[in-house]
Short mmCIF file of C-alpha atoms in Angstrom, two decimals:
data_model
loop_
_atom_site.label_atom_id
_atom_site.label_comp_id
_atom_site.label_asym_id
_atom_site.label_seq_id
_atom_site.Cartn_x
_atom_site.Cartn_y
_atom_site.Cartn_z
CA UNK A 299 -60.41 22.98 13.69
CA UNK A 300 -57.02 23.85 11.97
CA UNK A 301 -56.39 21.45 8.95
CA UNK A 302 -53.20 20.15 8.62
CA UNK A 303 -51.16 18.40 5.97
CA UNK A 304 -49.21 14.66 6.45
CA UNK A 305 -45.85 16.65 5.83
CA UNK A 306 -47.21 19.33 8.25
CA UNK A 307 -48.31 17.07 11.04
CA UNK A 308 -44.26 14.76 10.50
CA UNK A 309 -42.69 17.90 10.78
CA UNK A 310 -44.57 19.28 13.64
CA UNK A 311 -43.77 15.95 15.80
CA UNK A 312 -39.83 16.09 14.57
CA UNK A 313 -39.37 19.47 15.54
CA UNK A 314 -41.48 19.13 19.33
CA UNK A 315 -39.55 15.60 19.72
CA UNK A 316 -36.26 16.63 18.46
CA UNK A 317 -33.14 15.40 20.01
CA UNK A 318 -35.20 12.56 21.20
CA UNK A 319 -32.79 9.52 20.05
CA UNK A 320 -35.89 6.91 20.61
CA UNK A 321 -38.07 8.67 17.89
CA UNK A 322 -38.69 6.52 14.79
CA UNK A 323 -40.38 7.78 12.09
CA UNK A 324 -40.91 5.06 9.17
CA UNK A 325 -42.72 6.28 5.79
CA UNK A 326 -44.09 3.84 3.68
CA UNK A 327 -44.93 4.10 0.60
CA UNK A 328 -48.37 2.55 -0.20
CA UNK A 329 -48.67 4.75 -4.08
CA UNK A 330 -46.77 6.42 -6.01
CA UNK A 331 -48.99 9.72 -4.73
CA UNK A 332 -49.64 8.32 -1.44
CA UNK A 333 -47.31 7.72 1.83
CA UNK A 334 -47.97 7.33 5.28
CA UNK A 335 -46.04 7.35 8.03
CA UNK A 336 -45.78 4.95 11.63
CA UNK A 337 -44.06 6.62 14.09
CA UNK A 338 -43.48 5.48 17.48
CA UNK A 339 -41.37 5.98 20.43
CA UNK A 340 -38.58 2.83 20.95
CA UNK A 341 -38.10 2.89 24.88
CA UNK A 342 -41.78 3.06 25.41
CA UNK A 343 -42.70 0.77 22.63
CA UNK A 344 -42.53 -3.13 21.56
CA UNK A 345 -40.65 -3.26 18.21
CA UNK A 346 -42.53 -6.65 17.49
CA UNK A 347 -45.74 -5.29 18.29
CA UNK A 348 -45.36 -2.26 15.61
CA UNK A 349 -43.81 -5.43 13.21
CA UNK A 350 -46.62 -8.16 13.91
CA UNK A 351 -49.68 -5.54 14.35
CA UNK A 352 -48.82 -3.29 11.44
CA UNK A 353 -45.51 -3.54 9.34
CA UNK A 354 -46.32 -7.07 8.82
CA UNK A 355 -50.42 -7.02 7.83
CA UNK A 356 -51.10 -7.24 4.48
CA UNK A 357 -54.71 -6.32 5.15
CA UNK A 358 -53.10 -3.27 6.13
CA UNK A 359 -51.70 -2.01 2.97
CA UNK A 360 -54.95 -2.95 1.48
CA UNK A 361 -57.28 -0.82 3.05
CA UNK A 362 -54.87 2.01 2.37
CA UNK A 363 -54.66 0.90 -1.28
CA UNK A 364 -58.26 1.27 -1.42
CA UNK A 365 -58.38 4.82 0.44
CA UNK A 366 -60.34 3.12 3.28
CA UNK A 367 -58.64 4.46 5.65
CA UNK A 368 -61.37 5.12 8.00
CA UNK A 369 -61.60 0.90 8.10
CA UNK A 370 -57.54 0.71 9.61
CA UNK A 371 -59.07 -0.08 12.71
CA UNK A 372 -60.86 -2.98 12.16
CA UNK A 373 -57.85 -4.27 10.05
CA UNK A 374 -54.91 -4.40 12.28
CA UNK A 375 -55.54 -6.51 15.49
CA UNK A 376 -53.77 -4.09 18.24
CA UNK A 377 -55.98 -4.10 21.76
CA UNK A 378 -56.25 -0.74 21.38
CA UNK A 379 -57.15 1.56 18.26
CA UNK A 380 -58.25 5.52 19.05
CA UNK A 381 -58.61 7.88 15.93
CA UNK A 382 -57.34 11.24 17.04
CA UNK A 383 -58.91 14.43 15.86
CA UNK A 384 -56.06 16.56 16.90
CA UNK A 385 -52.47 16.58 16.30
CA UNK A 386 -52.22 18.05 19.77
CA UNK A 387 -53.58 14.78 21.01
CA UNK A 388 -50.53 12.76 19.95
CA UNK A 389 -47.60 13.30 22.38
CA UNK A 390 -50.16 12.08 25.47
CA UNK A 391 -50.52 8.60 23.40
CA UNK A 392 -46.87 8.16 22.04
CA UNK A 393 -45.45 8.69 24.70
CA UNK A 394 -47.87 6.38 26.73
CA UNK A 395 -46.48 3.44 24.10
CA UNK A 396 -48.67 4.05 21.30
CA UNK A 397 -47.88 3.63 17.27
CA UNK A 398 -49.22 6.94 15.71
CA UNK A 399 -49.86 6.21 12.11
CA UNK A 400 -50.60 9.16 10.11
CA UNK A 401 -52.10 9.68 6.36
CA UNK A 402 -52.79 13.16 5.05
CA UNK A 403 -54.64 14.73 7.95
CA UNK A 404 -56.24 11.40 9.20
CA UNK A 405 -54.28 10.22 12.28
CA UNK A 406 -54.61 6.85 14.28
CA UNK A 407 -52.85 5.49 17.34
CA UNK A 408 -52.81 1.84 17.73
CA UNK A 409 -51.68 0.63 21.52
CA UNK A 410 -48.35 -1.34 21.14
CA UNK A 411 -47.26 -0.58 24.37
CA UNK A 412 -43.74 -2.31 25.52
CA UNK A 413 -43.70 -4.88 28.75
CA UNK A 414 -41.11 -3.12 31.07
CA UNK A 415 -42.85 -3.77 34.20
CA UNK A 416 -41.86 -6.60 36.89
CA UNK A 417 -44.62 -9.00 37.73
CA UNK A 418 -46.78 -9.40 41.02
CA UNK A 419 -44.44 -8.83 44.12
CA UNK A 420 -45.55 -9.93 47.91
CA UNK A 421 -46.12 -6.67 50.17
CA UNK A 422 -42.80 -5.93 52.05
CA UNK A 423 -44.59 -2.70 54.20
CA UNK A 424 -47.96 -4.65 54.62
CA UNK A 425 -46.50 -7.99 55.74
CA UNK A 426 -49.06 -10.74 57.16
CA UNK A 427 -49.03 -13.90 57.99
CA UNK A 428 -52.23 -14.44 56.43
CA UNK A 429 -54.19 -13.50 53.90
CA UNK A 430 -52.86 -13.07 50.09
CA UNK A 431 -49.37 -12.67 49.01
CA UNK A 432 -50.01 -10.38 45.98
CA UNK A 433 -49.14 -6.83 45.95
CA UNK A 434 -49.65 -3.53 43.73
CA UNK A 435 -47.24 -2.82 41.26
CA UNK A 436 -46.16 0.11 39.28
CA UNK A 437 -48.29 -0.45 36.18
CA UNK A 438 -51.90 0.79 36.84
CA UNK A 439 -53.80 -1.66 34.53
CA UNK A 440 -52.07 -4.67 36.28
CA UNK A 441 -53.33 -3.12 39.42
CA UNK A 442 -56.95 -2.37 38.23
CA UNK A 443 -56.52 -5.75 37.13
CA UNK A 444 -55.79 -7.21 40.83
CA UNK A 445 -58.62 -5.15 42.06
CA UNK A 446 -61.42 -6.17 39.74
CA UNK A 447 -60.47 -9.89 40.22
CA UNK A 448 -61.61 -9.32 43.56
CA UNK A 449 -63.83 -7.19 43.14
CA UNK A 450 -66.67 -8.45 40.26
CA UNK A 451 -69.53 -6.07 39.70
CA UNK A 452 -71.03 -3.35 37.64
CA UNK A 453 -71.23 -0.93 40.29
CA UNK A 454 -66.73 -0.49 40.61
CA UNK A 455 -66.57 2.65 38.73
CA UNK A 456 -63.50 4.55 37.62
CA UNK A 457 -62.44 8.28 36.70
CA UNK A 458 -59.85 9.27 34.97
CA UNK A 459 -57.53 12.34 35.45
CA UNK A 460 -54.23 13.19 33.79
CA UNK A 461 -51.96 15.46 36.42
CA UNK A 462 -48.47 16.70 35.02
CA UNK A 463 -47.54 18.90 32.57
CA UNK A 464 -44.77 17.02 31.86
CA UNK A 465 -45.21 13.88 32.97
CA UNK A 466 -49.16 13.39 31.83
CA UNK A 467 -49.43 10.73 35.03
CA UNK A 468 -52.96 8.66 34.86
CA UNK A 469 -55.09 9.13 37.62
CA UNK A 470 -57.65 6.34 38.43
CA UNK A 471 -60.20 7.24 41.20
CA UNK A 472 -62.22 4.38 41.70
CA UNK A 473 -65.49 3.79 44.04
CA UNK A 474 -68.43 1.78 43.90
CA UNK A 475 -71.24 4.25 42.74
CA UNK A 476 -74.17 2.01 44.80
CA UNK A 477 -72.07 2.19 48.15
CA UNK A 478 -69.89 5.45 48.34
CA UNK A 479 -71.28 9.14 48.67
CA UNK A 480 -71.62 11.03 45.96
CA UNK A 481 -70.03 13.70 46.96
CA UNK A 482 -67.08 12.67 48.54
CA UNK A 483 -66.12 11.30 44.66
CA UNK A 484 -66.94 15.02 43.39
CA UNK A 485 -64.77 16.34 45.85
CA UNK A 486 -61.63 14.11 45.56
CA UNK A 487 -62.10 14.93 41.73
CA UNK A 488 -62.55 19.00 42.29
CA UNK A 489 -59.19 18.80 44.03
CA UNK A 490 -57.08 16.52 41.86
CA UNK A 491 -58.47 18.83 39.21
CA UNK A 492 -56.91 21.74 40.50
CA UNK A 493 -53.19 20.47 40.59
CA UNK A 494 -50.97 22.23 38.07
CA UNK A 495 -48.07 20.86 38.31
CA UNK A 496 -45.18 19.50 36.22
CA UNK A 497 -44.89 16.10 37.40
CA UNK A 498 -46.50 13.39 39.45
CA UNK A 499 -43.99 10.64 40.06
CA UNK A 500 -45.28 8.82 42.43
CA UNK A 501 -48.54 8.65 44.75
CA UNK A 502 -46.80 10.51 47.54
CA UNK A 503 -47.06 13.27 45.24
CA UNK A 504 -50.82 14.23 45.54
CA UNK A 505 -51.48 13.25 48.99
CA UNK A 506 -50.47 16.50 50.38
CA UNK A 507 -53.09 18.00 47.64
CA UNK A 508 -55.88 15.56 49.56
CA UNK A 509 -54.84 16.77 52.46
CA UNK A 510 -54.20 20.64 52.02
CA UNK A 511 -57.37 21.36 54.39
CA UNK A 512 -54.88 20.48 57.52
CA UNK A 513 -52.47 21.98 59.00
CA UNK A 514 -50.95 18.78 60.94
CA UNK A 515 -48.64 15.80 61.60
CA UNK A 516 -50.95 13.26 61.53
CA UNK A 517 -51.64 11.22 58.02
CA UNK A 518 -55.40 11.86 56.38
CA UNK A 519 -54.54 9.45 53.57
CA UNK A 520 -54.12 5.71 53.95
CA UNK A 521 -51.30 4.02 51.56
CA UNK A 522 -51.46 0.22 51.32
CA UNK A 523 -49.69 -2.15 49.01
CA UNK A 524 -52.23 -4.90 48.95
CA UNK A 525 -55.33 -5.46 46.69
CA UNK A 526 -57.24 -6.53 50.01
CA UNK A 527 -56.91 -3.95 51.94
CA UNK A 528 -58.32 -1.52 49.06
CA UNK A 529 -61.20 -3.92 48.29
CA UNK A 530 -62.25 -3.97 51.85
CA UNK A 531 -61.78 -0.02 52.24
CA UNK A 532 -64.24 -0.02 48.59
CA UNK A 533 -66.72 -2.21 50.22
CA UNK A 534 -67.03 -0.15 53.24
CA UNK A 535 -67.72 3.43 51.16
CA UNK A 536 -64.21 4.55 50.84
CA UNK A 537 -62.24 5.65 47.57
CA UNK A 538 -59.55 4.37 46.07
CA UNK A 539 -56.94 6.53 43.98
CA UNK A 540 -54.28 4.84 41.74
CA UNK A 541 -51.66 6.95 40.72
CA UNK A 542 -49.64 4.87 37.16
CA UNK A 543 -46.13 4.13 38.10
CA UNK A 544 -46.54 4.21 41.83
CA UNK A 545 -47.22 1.00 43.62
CA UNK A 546 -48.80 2.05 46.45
CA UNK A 547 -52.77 2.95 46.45
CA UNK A 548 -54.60 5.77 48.37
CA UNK A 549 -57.70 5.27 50.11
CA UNK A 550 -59.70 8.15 51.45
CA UNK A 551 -60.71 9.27 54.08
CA UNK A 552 -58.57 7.84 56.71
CA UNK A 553 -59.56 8.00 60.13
CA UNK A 554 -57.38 7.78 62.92
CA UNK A 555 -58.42 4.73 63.87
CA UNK A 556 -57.51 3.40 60.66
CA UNK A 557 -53.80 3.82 61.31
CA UNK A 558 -53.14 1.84 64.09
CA UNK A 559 -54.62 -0.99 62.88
CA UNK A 560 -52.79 -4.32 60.20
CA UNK A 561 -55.02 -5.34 57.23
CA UNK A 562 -53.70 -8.74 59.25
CA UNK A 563 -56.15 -8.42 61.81
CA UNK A 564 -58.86 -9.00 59.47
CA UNK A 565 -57.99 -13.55 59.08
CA UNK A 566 -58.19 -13.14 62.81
CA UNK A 567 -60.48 -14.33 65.20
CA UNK A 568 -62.15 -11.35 67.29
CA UNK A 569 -62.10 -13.05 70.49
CA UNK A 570 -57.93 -12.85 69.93
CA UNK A 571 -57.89 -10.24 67.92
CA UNK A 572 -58.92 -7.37 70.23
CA UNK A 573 -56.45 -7.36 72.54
CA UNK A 574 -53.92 -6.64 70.53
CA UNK A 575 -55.88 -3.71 69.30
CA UNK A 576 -56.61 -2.01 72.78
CA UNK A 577 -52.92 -2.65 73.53
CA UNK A 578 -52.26 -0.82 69.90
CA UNK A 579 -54.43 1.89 70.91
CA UNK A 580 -52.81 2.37 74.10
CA UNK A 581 -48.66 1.75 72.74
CA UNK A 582 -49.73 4.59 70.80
CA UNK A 583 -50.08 6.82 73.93
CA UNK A 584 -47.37 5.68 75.89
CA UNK A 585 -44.88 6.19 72.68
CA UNK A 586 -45.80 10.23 72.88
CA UNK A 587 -46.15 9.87 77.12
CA UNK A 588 -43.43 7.65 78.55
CA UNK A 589 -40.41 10.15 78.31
CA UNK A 590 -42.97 13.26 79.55
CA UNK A 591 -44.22 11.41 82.28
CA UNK A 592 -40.66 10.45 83.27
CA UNK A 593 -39.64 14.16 83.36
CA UNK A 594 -42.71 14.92 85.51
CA UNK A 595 -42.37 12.46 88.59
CA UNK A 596 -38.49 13.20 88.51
CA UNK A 597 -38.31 16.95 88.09
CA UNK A 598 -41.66 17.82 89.95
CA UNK A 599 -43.86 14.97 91.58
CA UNK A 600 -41.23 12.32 92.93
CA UNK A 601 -43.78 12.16 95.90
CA UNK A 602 -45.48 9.65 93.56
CA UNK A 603 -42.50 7.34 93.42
CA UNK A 604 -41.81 4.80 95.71
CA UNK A 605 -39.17 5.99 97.96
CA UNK A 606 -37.21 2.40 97.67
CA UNK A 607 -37.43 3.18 94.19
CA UNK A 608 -36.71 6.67 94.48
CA UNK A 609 -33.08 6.33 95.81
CA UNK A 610 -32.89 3.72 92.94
CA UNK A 611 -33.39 6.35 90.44
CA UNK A 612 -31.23 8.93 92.16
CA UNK A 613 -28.40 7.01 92.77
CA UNK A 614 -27.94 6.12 89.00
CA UNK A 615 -28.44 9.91 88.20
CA UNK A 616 -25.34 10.75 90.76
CA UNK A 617 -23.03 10.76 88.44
CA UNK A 618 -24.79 12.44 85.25
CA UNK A 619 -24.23 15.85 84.37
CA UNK A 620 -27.05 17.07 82.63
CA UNK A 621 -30.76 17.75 83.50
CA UNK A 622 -33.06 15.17 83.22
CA UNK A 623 -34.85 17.02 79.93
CA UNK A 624 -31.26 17.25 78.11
CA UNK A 625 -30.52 13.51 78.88
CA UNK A 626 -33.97 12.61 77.21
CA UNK A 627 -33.86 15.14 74.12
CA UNK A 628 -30.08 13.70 73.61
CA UNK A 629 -31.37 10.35 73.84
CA UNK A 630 -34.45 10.44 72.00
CA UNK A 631 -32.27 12.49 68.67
CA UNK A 632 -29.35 9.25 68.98
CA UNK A 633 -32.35 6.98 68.65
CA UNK A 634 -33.80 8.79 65.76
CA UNK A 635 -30.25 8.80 63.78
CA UNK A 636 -30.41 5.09 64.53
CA UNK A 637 -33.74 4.48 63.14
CA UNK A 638 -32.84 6.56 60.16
CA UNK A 639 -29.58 4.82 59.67
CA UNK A 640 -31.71 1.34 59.33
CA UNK A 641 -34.52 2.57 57.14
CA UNK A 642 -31.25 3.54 54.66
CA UNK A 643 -29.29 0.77 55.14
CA UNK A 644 -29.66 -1.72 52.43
CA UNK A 645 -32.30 -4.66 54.24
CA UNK A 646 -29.04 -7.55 54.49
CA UNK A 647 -26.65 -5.34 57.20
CA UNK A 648 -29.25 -2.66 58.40
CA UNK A 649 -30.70 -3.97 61.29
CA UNK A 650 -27.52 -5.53 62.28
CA UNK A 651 -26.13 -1.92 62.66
CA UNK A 652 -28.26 -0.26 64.15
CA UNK A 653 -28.85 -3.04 66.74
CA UNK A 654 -25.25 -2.77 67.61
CA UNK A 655 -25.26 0.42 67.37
CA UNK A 656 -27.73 0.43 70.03
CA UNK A 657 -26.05 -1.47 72.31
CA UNK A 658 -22.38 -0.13 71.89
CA UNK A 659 -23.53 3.27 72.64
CA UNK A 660 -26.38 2.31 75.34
CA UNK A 661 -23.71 0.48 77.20
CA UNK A 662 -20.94 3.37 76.58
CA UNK A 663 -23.23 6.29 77.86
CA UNK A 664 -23.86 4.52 80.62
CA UNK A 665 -20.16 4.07 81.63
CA UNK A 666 -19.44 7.22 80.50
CA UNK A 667 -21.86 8.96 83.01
CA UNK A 668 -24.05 11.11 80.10
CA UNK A 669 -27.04 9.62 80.50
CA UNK A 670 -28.53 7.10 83.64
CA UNK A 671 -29.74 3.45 83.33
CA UNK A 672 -33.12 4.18 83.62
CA UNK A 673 -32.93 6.92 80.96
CA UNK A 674 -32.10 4.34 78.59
CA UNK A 675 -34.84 2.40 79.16
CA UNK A 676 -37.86 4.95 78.91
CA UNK A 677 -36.10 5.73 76.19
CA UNK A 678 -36.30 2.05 74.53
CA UNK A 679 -39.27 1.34 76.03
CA UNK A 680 -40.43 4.52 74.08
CA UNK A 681 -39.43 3.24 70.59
CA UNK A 682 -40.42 -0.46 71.36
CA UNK A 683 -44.12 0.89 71.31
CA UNK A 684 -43.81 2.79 68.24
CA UNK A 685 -42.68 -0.27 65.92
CA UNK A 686 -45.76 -1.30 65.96
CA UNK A 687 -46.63 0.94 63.69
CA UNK A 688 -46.16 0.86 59.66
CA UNK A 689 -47.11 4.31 58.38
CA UNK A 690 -44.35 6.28 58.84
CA UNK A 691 -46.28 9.31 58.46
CA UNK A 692 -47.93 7.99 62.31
CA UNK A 693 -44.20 7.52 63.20
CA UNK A 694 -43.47 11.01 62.30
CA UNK A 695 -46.55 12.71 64.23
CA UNK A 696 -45.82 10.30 67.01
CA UNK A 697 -42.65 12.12 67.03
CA UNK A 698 -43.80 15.49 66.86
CA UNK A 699 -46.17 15.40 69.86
CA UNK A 700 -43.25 13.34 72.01
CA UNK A 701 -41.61 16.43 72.13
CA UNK A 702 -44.55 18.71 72.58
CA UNK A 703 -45.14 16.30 75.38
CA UNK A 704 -41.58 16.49 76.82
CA UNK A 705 -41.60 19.96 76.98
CA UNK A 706 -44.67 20.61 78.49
CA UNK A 707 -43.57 18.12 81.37
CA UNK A 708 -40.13 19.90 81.69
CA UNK A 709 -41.87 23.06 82.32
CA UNK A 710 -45.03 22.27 84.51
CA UNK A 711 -44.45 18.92 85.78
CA UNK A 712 -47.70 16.58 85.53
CA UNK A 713 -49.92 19.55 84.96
CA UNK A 714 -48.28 20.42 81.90
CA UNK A 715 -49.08 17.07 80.47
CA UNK A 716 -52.72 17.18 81.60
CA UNK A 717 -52.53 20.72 79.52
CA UNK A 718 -50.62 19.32 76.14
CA UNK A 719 -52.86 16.48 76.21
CA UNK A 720 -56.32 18.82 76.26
CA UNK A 721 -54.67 20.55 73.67
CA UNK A 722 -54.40 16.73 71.72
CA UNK A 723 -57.52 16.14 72.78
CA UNK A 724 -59.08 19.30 70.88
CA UNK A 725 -56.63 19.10 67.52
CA UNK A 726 -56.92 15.84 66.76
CA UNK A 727 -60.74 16.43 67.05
CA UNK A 728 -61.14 19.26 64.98
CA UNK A 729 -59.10 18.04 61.86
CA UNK A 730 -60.86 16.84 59.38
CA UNK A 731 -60.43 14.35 56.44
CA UNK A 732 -62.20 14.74 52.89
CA UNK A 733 -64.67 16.97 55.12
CA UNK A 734 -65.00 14.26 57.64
CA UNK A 735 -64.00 14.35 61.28
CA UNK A 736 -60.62 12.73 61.69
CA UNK A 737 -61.40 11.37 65.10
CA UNK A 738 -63.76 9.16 63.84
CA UNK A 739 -65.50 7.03 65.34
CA UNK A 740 -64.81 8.21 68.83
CA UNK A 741 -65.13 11.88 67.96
CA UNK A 742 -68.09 11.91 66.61
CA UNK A 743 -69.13 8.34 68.15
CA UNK A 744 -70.49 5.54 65.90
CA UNK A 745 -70.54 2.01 67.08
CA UNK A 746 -70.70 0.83 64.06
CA UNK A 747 -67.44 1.96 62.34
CA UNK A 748 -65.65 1.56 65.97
CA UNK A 749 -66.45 -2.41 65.37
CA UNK A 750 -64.77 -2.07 62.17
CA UNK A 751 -61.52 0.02 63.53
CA UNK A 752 -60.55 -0.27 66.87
CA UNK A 753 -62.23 -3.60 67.58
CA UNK A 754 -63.62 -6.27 65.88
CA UNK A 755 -66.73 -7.78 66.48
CA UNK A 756 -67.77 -11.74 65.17
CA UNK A 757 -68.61 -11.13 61.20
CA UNK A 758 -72.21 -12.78 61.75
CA UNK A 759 -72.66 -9.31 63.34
CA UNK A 760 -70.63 -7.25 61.03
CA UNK A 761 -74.12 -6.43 58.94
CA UNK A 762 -73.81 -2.78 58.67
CA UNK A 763 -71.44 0.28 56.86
CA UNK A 764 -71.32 3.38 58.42
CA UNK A 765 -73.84 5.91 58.38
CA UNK A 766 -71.34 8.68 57.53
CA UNK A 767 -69.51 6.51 54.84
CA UNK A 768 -72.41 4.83 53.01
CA UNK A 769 -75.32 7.04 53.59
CA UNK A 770 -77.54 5.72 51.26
CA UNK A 771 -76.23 1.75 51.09
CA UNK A 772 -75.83 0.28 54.94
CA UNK A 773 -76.74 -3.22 54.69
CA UNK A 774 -73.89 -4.94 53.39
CA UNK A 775 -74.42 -8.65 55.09
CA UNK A 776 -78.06 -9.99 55.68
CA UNK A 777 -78.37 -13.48 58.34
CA UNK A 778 -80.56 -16.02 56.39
CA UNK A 779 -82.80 -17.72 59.28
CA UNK A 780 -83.07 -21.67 59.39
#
C-alpha cells in the first residue's frame, strides 16, 4: 500500500474536488509540529454536527495531544466512526455526509450526515382505504427503518452494492435467509454486479437490468410505495431491493398475477374480496379485446349481431367516412393524448381537463360525423377497464397488445383474434422472471400461490408459501387445536 503524507493526502482531495464551492477544509493546529485537518462537504453535511461532535470536544484535542490517535473513535460521540485505509476510500464517504479527519497518513471519517430529507409521506400510487398510511421515502435508512419495524427477526438479511460511477448509489437487497432461495439472492446480486454505469438516480434505473432476460411489454419487477406490501412479498420468499434516493422499492420476481392485484385487498374479507379479483382478471382482457372484437363482428361476422341491433349500428355509421379500423386507431391515439395530458397536469386542474376534454371532443366527433356513437363507447368502455390498474408499466403492455389485437381483427375477422390470442397465450408463458415462469401460478399451476394472487382464500387456511418461492421453508402459519 502506497504511503502518503497529511500534505499529500489535503492536496490530493483539493485538486480531485476543485471548483467544488461546498468543500471545507479546516486545519487545526493541535502542536507546534503537529496539524490535522477536518474536511467535509457543506451541502451534504450538518455544520453543527462537525461543531458539537468534533470542533467542540475537548477530549478530542486530547487524544491527539497524546498521539493516540488510534483512540479518536472512542472519543468523539458521532453514530458512525470508520478508519479508512485508503485515501481512495474517501470521496465514497464525504460525499455520502461524512467528516474526513486526517493526521499524517492516519485517516478517519466520522458520520455527520445533514437531515435534508422530508419525513414519512402516505402512498399517493398505492392508495387504500385500509391498512397503514406510511410510505417509503427517499432516504434508504428511514426506509430500512419502516421495514424492520415490521419486520423483527434475525433472519431479514441485507447486501450491499454500490452502482454508479458517478453517483456511488447504495444498493440494499434484502431477504430473509430462512425463507427465500438461495439462489435467487445470488442471482439478483450477479446481475446488479454487472452494471457499469455512471449513475443510478432512481429505482427505475436498474429494473430494466432485472429484467434484461425479456424481450417484452409486460413488467417482471413489482414497484410499491408501502412498507406492507414489501413485508408481505419478504414473508412469502420474495426479495426486496432498495435503491437510496428513490422512494419506491422493488420486489422480485413478479408474476403476472401479481399485477392486477391492490396490496388493499389484503384488510379484506375473501368472501368479498374475490369478486373483484375475477372481475380484475377479466377487465384485463376486455381492455386488450373490446375494440378487436368490435372490428370483427362489424367488418366480418355481423351474422352474430342481432339484426335489431344491427341496423342500430349501421345507421350511426351512415354518415362516417372512414373504416371502422381508422375510426378506432383515431380514437384509441385521442384517448391516449388525453390520458397523457392528465398524468402531466399538475393533480388540482388535471382531471378536470381531460374530463372535459373528453366530453367536448366525444360530443364534437360525433356531430361532426368522424367517428359513430358506438365507437365512442367501445372506446370508453375500453379505458374504463384499464384504470383499474396502477402499474403503468401493465397500462403500457395493455396498450401494446390492444393494437396487436386490433389489427389482427381488421385483417381476419374473429379468427384473427383466436390467432393473436394463441400467440398471447404462448408469450406470456414462455417469459420468465428471475428464472421463474412469468405465468405463474396458472402456467405452471400451483394452488397454493393462486390463493395468494388471483384469489384469496380465509387466512385460517393460508398455512403454506409456495413451493417454487420457499423451497426449503413452506409452513408459515400452523392451526393450534382446542
Amino acid at each position: 500500500m502506497v504511503k502518503f503524507m497529511k500534505n499529500e493526502i489535503v492536496k490530493r482531495i483539493e485538486r480531485d474536488f476543485s471548483n467544488t464551492v461546498d468543500l471545507v477544509i479546516k486545519p487545526i493546529r493541535v502542536s507546534v509540529l503537529q496539524t490535522i485537518y477536518v474536511i467535509y462537504l457543506e451541502s451534504v453535511t450538518g455544520s453543527d454536527k462537525v461543531n458539537d461532535y468534533i470542533l467542540k470536544n475537548i477530549s478530542f484535542l486530547n487524544a491527539i495531544r497524546k498521539n493516540k490517535f488510534s483512540d479518536l473513535p472512542s472519543l468523539i460521540p458521532a453514530p458512525n466512526t470508520k478508519t479508512l485505509n485508503h485515501p481512495d476510500e474517501i470521496e465514497f464517504y464525504i460525499t455520502n455526509g461524512f467528516t474526513i479527519v486526517i493526521r499524517g497518513k492516519d485517516i478517519l471519517a466520522l458520520e455527520t450526515r445533514a437531515d435534508i430529507q422530508r419525513g414519512i409521506p402516505e402512498p399517493t400510487t398505492e392508495q387504500a382505504v385500509f391498512g397503514p398510511k406510511d410510505a417509503f421515502t427517499e432516504n434508504i435508512q428511514i426506509n430500512l427503518g419502516l421495514l424492520k419495524r415490521r419486520l423483527k427477526s434475525k433472519d431479514l438479511k441485507a447486501k450491499s452494492v454500490v452502482l454508479g460511477r458517478k453517483t456511488k448509489t447504495m444498493i440494499e437487497i434484502i431477504y430473509f435467509d430462512d425463507i427465500c432461495e438461495e439462489e435467487l439472492v445470488t442471482h439478483i446480486e450477479a446481475e446488479l454486479k454487472k452494471v457499469d454505469v455512471d449513475g443510478i438516480l432512481d429505482s427505475g434505473n436498474i429494473t430494466e437490468y432485472l429484467s434484461e432476460e425479456n424481450n417484452t411489454h409486460f413488467p417482471t419487477v413489482i414497484k410499491t410505495e408501502r412498507p406492507d406490501t414489501a413485508s408481505k412479498a419478504l414473508l412469502e420468499g420474495k426479495v426486496l431491493i432498495f435503491v437510496d434516493t428513490s422512494p419506491f422499492a422493488l420486489i422480485v420476481p413478479g408474476f403476472f398475477s401479481d399485477f392486477l392485484n391492490p396490496v388493499s385487498d389484503n384488510y379484506k374479507k375473501s368472501n368479498n374480496i374475490n369478486f373483484l379479483k375475477i372481475l380484475r382478471f377479466c377487465c384485463f382482457f376486455l381492455t386488450i379485446l373490446a375494440p378487436a372484437i368490435y372490428i370483427a363482428l362489424i367488418n366480418y361476422n355481423p351474422e352474430t349481431i342481432p339484426t335489431s341491433l344491427l341496423i342500430n349500428f349501421s345507421t350511426q355509421r351512415d354518415n362516417v367516412p372512414f373504416p371502422a379500423i381508422v375510426e378506432a386507431i383515431m380514437m384509441l391515439i385521442i384517448y391516449e393524448i388525453l390520458r397523457e395530458s392528465d398524468v402531466r397536469f399538475p393533480n388540482s386542474y388535471g382531471s378536470a381537463i381531460s374530463i372535459l376534454g373528453a366530453l367536448i371532443l366525444g360530443e364534437a366527433a360525433v356531430n361532426a360525423g368522424f367517428v359513430s356513437p358506438i365507437m365512442i363507447i367501445v372506446i370508453a368502455f375500453t379505458f374504463i377497464t384499464s384504470l383499474i390498474f396502477t402499474e403503468q408499466e401493465m397500462v403500457n403492455a395493455a396498450r401494446h397488445w390492444r393494437i396487436l389485437f386490433l389489427i389482427a381483427a381488421a385483417f381476419y375477422g374473429l379468427y384473427g383474434i383466436v390467432l393473436a390470442f394463441i400467440y398471447f397465450l404462448s408469450h406470456v408463458t414462455e417469459l420468465k422472471t428471475m428464472g421463474k415462469p412469468y405465468f405463474y401460478p396458472i402456467a405452471p399451476f400451483d394452488r397454493v400461490y393462486l390463493y395468494k394472487g388471483l384469489l384469496k382464500q380465509d387466512i385460517e387456511l393460508d398455512t403454506k408459501r409456495s413451493k417454487m418461492l420457499a423451497p426449503h421453508n413452506e409452513t408459515k402459519q400452523r392451526r393450534n387445536e382446542g
